[in-house]
Amino acid sequence: MLIILTALFVTALLCPLIFRALKRNGFYVVAVVPAVGFIWLLTRMPAVLSADNSLANGAPNAPPSVQMEWIPGLNIALNFRMDSLAATILLLILGVGALVLFYCARYFKNDDPQIGGFAAKMVAFAGAMTGLVTADDIIIMFIFWEITSVLSYLLIGFSQALITARRSAMNALIITTLGGLVMLAGILMLGAAAGSYQLSEIMASADALVALGTFTDVAVALIIVGAISKSALVPFHFWLPGAMAAPTPVSAYLHAAAMVKAGVYLIARLAPGFAETALWAPMTVGIGILTMLIGGYRALKQYDLKLILAFGTVSQLGFIIAVFGFGTPEAAFAALAMTLAHGLFKATLFLSVGIIDHNTGTRDIRKLTGLGRAMPILATTTGIAAASMAGVPLLFGFVAKEAVYEAALHLDTGWSLAALIGILLGAALTMAYSLRFFFGAFGVQKKKLPALQCKAPTLIFLAPLLVLSAATLFLGLYPQLVEPLAIHWSAAQGGPGKMHLLPFAGFNAALGLSAISVGLGLCFFWLRHRTDTGAPLRRMITSAEEIYRMSVNVLDKAAIWITGRTQRGSLSFYLGVILVVVLVIPLAIALTVYTPWPSNWIIADHPAQLLIGAVIIAGAVIAITAPKRFMAVLMVSVTGYGMVAIFALQGAPDLALTQLLVETIVLVSFVLALRALPKRLWVGLTKIKWGRAILAISLALMVVYIAIAMMAARTEARISLAWPDLAYYDGFGKNIVNVALVDMRVWDTFGEITVLAAAATGVASLIFAGRSFGNRVRAHHVAPGSIDAGSEAIGTKDSKETELRIARRFASSSNQDWLMAGNTLVAERRSIIFEVVTRLMFHTVLIMSVYTLLTGHNTPGGGFAGGLIAGLALTIRYLAGGRVELSESMRIAPGMLIGGGIALAGLAGIVPLLLGDGIFTTYALEFWFFGEHKFVSSTIFDIGVYLVVLGLVQDVLRSLGSEIDSLSEGRSPVDRHDEIQASRTGVGR
């Protein structure tokens, strides 16, 4: 199952390439992956049906499973399990998924540029649902749960130009994510009480958990909230009809066969163990039946074919969850059969609506007439599916509904009769809106309508519908093919007794109830037809959707109010708020608990520390009194370089090296940014803002106080004492700091480089996004001999052409030596000495950066330091040659370096999983090459860090260097883009 899961996500990554080559025919290629998975699943059915669902993974005769460690410290593992419930849902995910992808090849236009991304999201969604239903770790299941929400948002909002699609996508995301967060709280409570986050182990200890009483009741109720929000039950039901703004294949797959089944799956998973909790029946049976009735009634009010199906889906989902909520073996048996039947007929109906809309241009039943004659095959397949939904005999929907009636008749609770009546009325409404859908689509209206310009769909377009309708008909005649799955799952709750799936079970109570529901449905349809005036439905109460919109409006107004009073555009205000919080909360905690105080004080370990401390203090004092920004920046750097000396004296060469490099890069960045800021600062004691001064001094004293208290409070041995052995024997390195970064604390480092990437992207976006294309900033003095010579001012067409031509000549000419782009600088900015030094140092510094990277596992250095050193080499080249030389040296875009670095670091963690080890496991390879050497696999992760840091420095130079240079010279972003492209492609040679 792990191979299928991986194949789906890999296919999603390859979709853009596939569709670039094959256009819409690429859907045929990607449909093969879920189709192969479906075939593989069929081959695994004997193993699934011979296993015992109640056994935990690893036990003899337990269901097939795959187990891999992921985060052992949090007791989270990549455990996947294939029992009969997961197999049934997976039949829909893979089988219907393959058919829907096949259908898309004729639904979309061949030249649609978005279909590659659409296919990638659809296949990734299939992968996420596969992971969700097979995950035995409940935390992993939740991760896949949220991935489906994100992908659903992207798919619903596929038509980005339509505001309805964007709004519907956002509504679906907010509601399902909110429900997911509520569910997460319940998951954590249940896992903590069980002592495990493995679903199989939680279910095995369900009796003990139920005995806890209120705690478990609340935990299960929170999980149910997440399930009913995902499956669009009342009061969350309104997001599903809104999601019909998505393309029809999305509706057929996500909102009929896959995504909405996630909540059904979770209720079915928990029912065997937690159906006896206090809130289970009201939240599953009560809300389920209420949803069935509301959805069915609302379906009878719709004129859009997709909305009829959407509200019908809401009704059916409430029906299925209510039956699972009964918590009996018979109910589990019947509900699983109904789940499979619903996926087959509802996917068929949605796909048929797609063909009608595609071929006629409308879904409004008031405009459709005579399609039955124009599209006879489509009418037949759709009629089979609609009849199955309505519960007509000899179809699988009828067989499953008969089983539901039998389960309801076997109930022995105080609410049994109410549940039976609710299901009967819901089934009658289902019959009514099934008739409304079919005759609305294919019937002939009495009033004359303009003839529709439509043509019959091709056979290949109809093929998925034919397969699904044939399956519905075939399983209606031979339900014994899927009966073992339902029996096997119901065994987890004690077995279904004598219940079976039969085409005709004889003249019994269930058949009588079916007849009553059909008769009532015909009456509802006839009455609805007689009273269908098109007038809006009158309601005495506020709908759930209106409550949601009012809540969102209140939040919007509150956000505007808070934002208006906090987001003032003042950096000092924002920093003050942050520092006040940092001051108050830790200090309050420190003052309310016992705080030890050291008895022995050591002023300094070395006399040089006193001198360095004095220099740091002097630098800080001068920085806050400096009259100019440049002096202030230099003095701040003095404090940083002072810390370098402190680290070196304390025997921390790695920290000293990293601090030295960081301080240098920060200094350069500040100096580059200063060119866009005023030169002078406020100074003088009379201008000091004492509130800020008091806050700064208080914060400093608080940090010193807490640091002293923490050092004095130590009672246990330092954990760092064990790090040398861990670094050498487990991480295979002698440099403890670097081994900690790339091995022992690798997750921290991975998070940090991700933050670095986000920061780099944010800085670049802030700088570049504010510049309007084509604007000219200002004219400036033209120095003789510069690239601007021959034109009086920047901003004219002639000057631009002259400038670009000369820039290309210096940047691209094959006759020029390295670093000749310095000739593009005005004379007063050139330094021959600096150019000579750059020629001598640039390559040496780059080699040093690579050396620092590769030797960092055993000597001071590593990927972070190496990346900073390489960044300094680029900085030197930029300062010597200017922005044209920088663009010449940046052959790989910063974004590619940062993204490639994160991908490489992630790959270093994923590969061990494929080898059967934990994520980010480190391997050592010893070899001989002119001496004994050792290569450690974590070096690959370090190379990723190196690339991220190098890309970050490039982004800083590009944003604070080249961009400000260009603005000061009056170039527009369009001109700068052309110039960089010319320097890279050699245009004009």
Coordinates of N, CA, C and O in Angstrom, one line a residue, residues 879-977:
L879 N 30.3 44.2 -5.0 CA 30.9 45.5 -4.6 C 32.0 46.0 -5.6 O 32.1 47.2 -5.9
A880 N 32.6 45.0 -6.2 CA 33.7 45.4 -7.2 C 33.1 45.7 -8.6 O 33.6 46.6 -9.3
G881 N 32.1 44.9 -9.0 CA 31.6 45.1 -10.4 C 30.2 45.7 -10.5 O 29.7 45.9 -11.6
G882 N 29.5 45.8 -9.4 CA 28.1 46.4 -9.5 C 27.1 45.4 -9.8 O 27.3 44.2 -9.9
R883 N 25.9 45.9 -10.1 CA 24.7 45.0 -10.3 C 24.8 44.2 -11.5 O 24.3 43.1 -11.6
V884 N 25.4 44.7 -12.6 CA 25.5 44.0 -13.8 C 26.4 42.8 -13.6 O 26.2 41.7 -14.1
E885 N 27.5 43.0 -12.9 CA 28.4 41.9 -12.6 C 27.7 40.8 -11.7 O 27.9 39.6 -11.8
L886 N 26.9 41.3 -10.7 CA 26.1 40.4 -9.9 C 25.2 39.6 -10.7 O 25.1 38.4 -10.5
S887 N 24.5 40.2 -11.6 CA 23.5 39.4 -12.5 C 24.3 38.4 -13.3 O 23.8 37.3 -13.6
E888 N 25.5 38.8 -13.7 CA 26.4 37.8 -14.5 C 26.8 36.6 -13.6 O 26.9 35.5 -14.1
S889 N 27.0 36.9 -12.4 CA 27.5 35.8 -11.5 C 26.4 34.9 -11.0 O 26.6 33.8 -10.6
M890 N 25.1 35.4 -11.0 CA 24.0 34.7 -10.5 C 23.3 33.9 -11.6 O 22.3 34.2 -12.1
R891 N 24.0 32.9 -12.1 CA 23.5 32.0 -13.2 C 22.3 31.2 -12.7 O 21.5 30.8 -13.6
I892 N 22.2 30.9 -11.5 CA 21.0 30.2 -10.9 C 20.3 31.2 -10.0 O 20.8 31.8 -9.2
A893 N 19.0 31.3 -10.3 CA 18.1 32.2 -9.5 C 18.1 31.9 -8.1 O 18.2 30.7 -7.7
P894 N 18.1 32.9 -7.2 CA 18.0 32.6 -5.7 C 16.9 31.7 -5.3 O 17.1 30.8 -4.5
G895 N 15.7 31.9 -6.0 CA 14.6 31.0 -5.6 C 14.9 29.5 -5.9 O 14.5 28.6 -5.2
M896 N 15.6 29.3 -7.0 CA 15.9 27.9 -7.4 C 16.9 27.3 -6.4 O 16.8 26.1 -6.0
L897 N 17.9 28.1 -5.9 CA 18.8 27.6 -4.9 C 18.1 27.3 -3.6 O 18.3 26.3 -3.0
I898 N 17.2 28.2 -3.2 CA 16.5 28.0 -1.9 C 15.6 26.8 -2.0 O 15.6 25.9 -1.1
G899 N 14.8 26.8 -3.0 CA 13.9 25.6 -3.2 C 14.7 24.3 -3.4 O 14.3 23.3 -2.8
G900 N 15.8 24.3 -4.2 CA 16.5 23.1 -4.3 C 17.2 22.7 -3.0 O 17.3 21.5 -2.8
G901 N 17.6 23.7 -2.2 CA 18.2 23.3 -0.9 C 17.2 22.6 0.0 O 17.6 21.6 0.6
I902 N 16.0 23.2 0.1 CA 15.0 22.6 0.9 C 14.6 21.2 0.4 O 14.5 20.3 1.2
A903 N 14.5 21.1 -0.9 CA 14.2 19.8 -1.5 C 15.3 18.7 -1.2 O 15.0 17.6 -0.9
L904 N 16.5 19.2 -1.3 CA 17.6 18.2 -1.1 C 17.7 17.8 0.4 O 17.9 16.7 0.7
A905 N 17.4 18.8 1.3 CA 17.4 18.5 2.7 C 16.2 17.5 3.0 O 16.4 16.6 3.8
G906 N 15.1 17.8 2.4 CA 14.0 16.9 2.6 C 14.2 15.5 2.1 O 13.8 14.5 2.7
L907 N 14.9 15.4 0.9 CA 15.2 14.1 0.3 C 16.2 13.3 1.2 O 16.0 12.1 1.3
A908 N 17.1 14.0 1.9 CA 18.0 13.3 2.8 C 17.2 12.7 4.0 O 17.7 11.7 4.6
G909 N 16.0 13.2 4.3 CA 15.2 12.6 5.4 C 14.3 11.5 4.9 O 14.1 10.6 5.6
I910 N 13.9 11.6 3.6 CA 12.9 10.7 3.1 C 13.6 9.4 2.6 O 13.0 8.3 2.8
V911 N 14.8 9.5 2.1 CA 15.5 8.3 1.6 C 15.6 7.2 2.6 O 15.3 6.0 2.3
P912 N 15.9 7.5 3.9 CA 16.0 6.4 4.9 C 14.7 5.7 5.1 O 14.7 4.5 5.4
L913 N 13.5 6.4 4.9 CA 12.2 5.7 5.0 C 12.1 4.6 3.9 O 11.6 3.6 4.2
L914 N 12.6 4.9 2.7 CA 12.5 3.9 1.7 C 13.4 2.7 1.9 O 13.2 1.7 1.4
L915 N 14.4 2.9 2.8 CA 15.3 1.8 3.1 C 14.9 1.1 4.4 O 15.6 0.2 4.9
G916 N 13.7 1.5 4.9 CA 13.2 0.8 6.1 C 13.6 1.4 7.4 O 13.3 0.8 8.5
D917 N 14.3 2.5 7.4 CA 14.7 3.1 8.7 C 13.9 4.4 9.0 O 13.0 4.8 8.2
G918 N 14.2 5.0 10.1 CA 13.5 6.2 10.5 C 13.9 7.4 9.7 O 15.0 7.4 9.0
I919 N 13.0 8.4 9.7 CA 13.3 9.6 8.9 C 14.6 10.3 9.4 O 14.8 10.3 10.6
F920 N 15.4 10.8 8.5 CA 16.7 11.5 8.8 C 17.7 10.5 9.5 O 18.5 11.0 10.2
T921 N 17.6 9.2 9.3 CA 18.6 8.3 9.8 C 19.9 8.6 9.1 O 20.0 8.9 7.9
T922 N 21.0 8.6 9.8 CA 22.3 8.9 9.3 C 23.1 7.6 9.0 O 23.1 6.7 9.9
Y923 N 23.8 7.6 7.9 CA 24.6 6.5 7.5 C 26.0 7.0 7.3 O 26.3 8.1 6.9
A924 N 27.0 6.1 7.5 CA 28.4 6.4 7.3 C 29.0 5.4 6.3 O 28.8 4.2 6.5
L925 N 29.7 5.9 5.4 CA 30.4 5.1 4.4 C 31.9 5.3 4.5 O 32.4 6.4 4.2
E926 N 32.6 4.3 4.8 CA 34.1 4.4 4.9 C 34.7 3.8 3.6 O 34.3 2.8 3.1
F927 N 35.7 4.6 3.1 CA 36.3 4.2 1.9 C 37.8 4.7 1.9 O 38.2 5.5 2.7
W928 N 38.6 4.1 1.0 CA 40.0 4.5 0.9 C 40.3 5.2 -0.5 O 39.9 4.7 -1.5
F929 N 40.8 6.4 -0.4 CA 41.2 7.1 -1.6 C 42.4 8.0 -1.2 O 42.2 9.0 -0.6
F930 N 43.6 7.4 -1.4 CA 44.8 8.1 -0.9 C 44.7 8.3 0.6 O 45.0 9.4 1.1
G931 N 44.3 7.3 1.3 CA 44.1 7.4 2.7 C 42.7 7.0 3.1 O 41.8 6.9 2.2
E932 N 42.4 6.8 4.4 CA 41.1 6.4 4.8 C 40.2 7.6 5.0 O 40.6 8.6 5.5
H933 N 39.0 7.5 4.5 CA 38.0 8.6 4.5 C 36.6 8.0 5.0 O 36.4 6.8 4.9
K934 N 35.8 9.0 5.4 CA 34.5 8.6 5.8 C 33.5 9.6 5.3 O 33.7 10.8 5.5
F935 N 32.4 9.1 4.6 CA 31.4 10.0 4.1 C 30.1 9.8 4.9 O 29.7 8.6 5.0
V936 N 29.6 10.8 5.5 CA 28.4 10.7 6.3 C 27.2 11.2 5.5 O 27.3 12.3 4.9
S937 N 26.1 10.5 5.5 CA 24.9 10.9 4.7 C 24.3 12.2 5.1 O 23.7 12.9 4.3
S938 N 24.5 12.6 6.4 CA 24.0 13.9 6.8 C 24.6 15.1 6.1 O 24.1 16.2 6.1
T939 N 25.8 14.8 5.4 CA 26.4 15.8 4.6 C 25.5 16.3 3.5 O 25.5 17.5 3.1
I940 N 24.6 15.4 3.0 CA 23.7 15.8 1.9 C 22.7 16.8 2.5 O 22.4 17.8 1.8
F941 N 22.3 16.6 3.7 CA 21.4 17.6 4.3 C 22.1 18.9 4.5 O 21.6 20.0 4.3
D942 N 23.4 18.8 4.8 CA 24.2 20.0 5.0 C 24.4 20.8 3.7 O 24.5 22.0 3.7
I943 N 24.5 20.0 2.6 CA 24.6 20.7 1.3 C 23.3 21.5 1.0 O 23.3 22.6 0.5
G944 N 22.2 20.9 1.4 CA 20.9 21.6 1.3 C 20.9 22.9 2.1 O 20.4 23.9 1.6
V945 N 21.4 22.9 3.3 CA 21.6 24.1 4.1 C 22.4 25.1 3.4 O 22.1 26.3 3.4
Y946 N 23.5 24.6 2.8 CA 24.5 25.5 2.1 C 23.8 26.2 1.0 O 23.9 27.4 0.8
L947 N 23.0 25.5 0.2 CA 22.3 26.1 -0.9 C 21.2 27.1 -0.5 O 21.1 28.2 -1.1
V948 N 20.5 26.8 0.6 CA 19.5 27.7 1.1 C 20.2 29.0 1.6 O 19.7 30.1 1.3
V949 N 21.3 28.9 2.3 CA 22.0 30.1 2.8 C 22.5 30.9 1.7 O 22.4 32.2 1.6
L950 N 23.1 30.3 0.7 CA 23.6 31.0 -0.5 C 22.5 31.7 -1.2 O 22.7 32.8 -1.7
G951 N 21.4 31.0 -1.4 CA 20.3 31.6 -2.1 C 19.7 32.8 -1.3 O 19.3 33.9 -1.9
L952 N 19.8 32.7 0.0 CA 19.3 33.9 0.9 C 20.2 35.1 0.7 O 19.7 36.2 0.5
V953 N 21.5 34.9 0.7 CA 22.5 36.0 0.5 C 22.3 36.6 -0.9 O 22.3 37.8 -1.1
Q954 N 22.1 35.7 -1.9 CA 21.8 36.2 -3.2 C 20.6 37.1 -3.3 O 20.6 38.2 -3.9
D955 N 19.5 36.7 -2.6 CA 18.3 37.5 -2.6 C 18.5 38.8 -1.9 O 18.0 39.8 -2.3
V956 N 19.3 38.8 -0.8 CA 19.6 40.1 -0.1 C 20.4 41.0 -1.0 O 20.1 42.2 -1.1
L957 N 21.4 40.5 -1.7 CA 22.2 41.3 -2.7 C 21.3 41.8 -3.8 O 21.4 43.0 -4.2
R958 N 20.4 41.0 -4.3 CA 19.5 41.4 -5.4 C 18.5 42.4 -4.9 O 18.2 43.3 -5.7
S959 N 18.0 42.2 -3.7 CA 16.9 43.1 -3.2 C 17.5 44.4 -2.7 O 17.0 45.5 -3.1
L960 N 18.5 44.4 -1.8 CA 19.0 45.6 -1.2 C 20.2 46.2 -2.0 O 20.6 47.3 -1.8
G961 N 20.7 45.4 -3.0 CA 21.8 45.9 -3.8 C 21.4 46.3 -5.1 O 21.2 47.5 -5.4
S962 N 21.2 45.4 -6.0 CA 20.8 45.7 -7.4 C 19.6 46.5 -7.5 O 19.5 47.4 -8.3
E963 N 18.6 46.2 -6.7 CA 17.3 46.9 -6.8 C 17.5 48.4 -6.5 O 17.0 49.3 -7.2
I964 N 18.2 48.7 -5.4 CA 18.4 50.1 -5.0 C 19.3 50.8 -6.0 O 19.1 52.0 -6.3
D965 N 20.3 50.1 -6.5 CA 21.1 50.6 -7.6 C 20.3 51.1 -8.8 O 20.4 52.2 -9.3
S966 N 19.4 50.2 -9.2 CA 18.6 50.5 -10.4 C 17.6 51.6 -10.1 O 17.4 52.5 -11.0
L967 N 17.0 51.7 -9.0 CA 16.1 52.8 -8.7 C 16.9 54.1 -8.6 O 16.4 55.2 -9.0
S968 N 18.1 54.1 -8.1 CA 18.8 55.3 -8.0 C 19.3 55.8 -9.4 O 19.5 57.0 -9.6
E969 N 19.4 54.9 -10.3 CA 19.8 55.2 -11.7 C 18.5 55.5 -12.6 O 18.7 55.9 -13.7
G970 N 17.3 55.2 -12.0 CA 16.1 55.5 -12.8 C 15.6 54.4 -13.7 O 14.8 54.7 -14.6
R971 N 16.1 53.2 -13.6 CA 15.6 52.1 -14.4 C 14.3 51.6 -13.9 O 14.0 51.5 -12.7
S972 N 13.5 51.1 -14.9 CA 12.3 50.4 -14.5 C 12.5 48.9 -14.4 O 13.5 48.4 -14.9
P973 N 11.7 48.2 -13.7 CA 11.8 46.7 -13.6 C 11.9 46.0 -14.9 O 12.5 45.1 -15.1
V974 N 11.1 46.6 -15.9 CA 11.1 45.9 -17.3 C 12.5 46.0 -17.9 O 13.1 45.1 -18.4
D975 N 13.1 47.2 -17.7 CA 14.5 47.4 -18.3 C 15.5 46.5 -17.6 O 16.4 46.0 -18.2
R976 N 15.3 46.4 -16.2 CA 16.3 45.6 -15.5 C 16.1 44.2 -15.9 O 17.1 43.4 -16.0
H977 N 14.9 43.7 -16.1 CA 14.7 42.3 -16.5 C 15.4 42.1 -17.9 O 16.0 41.1 -18.1

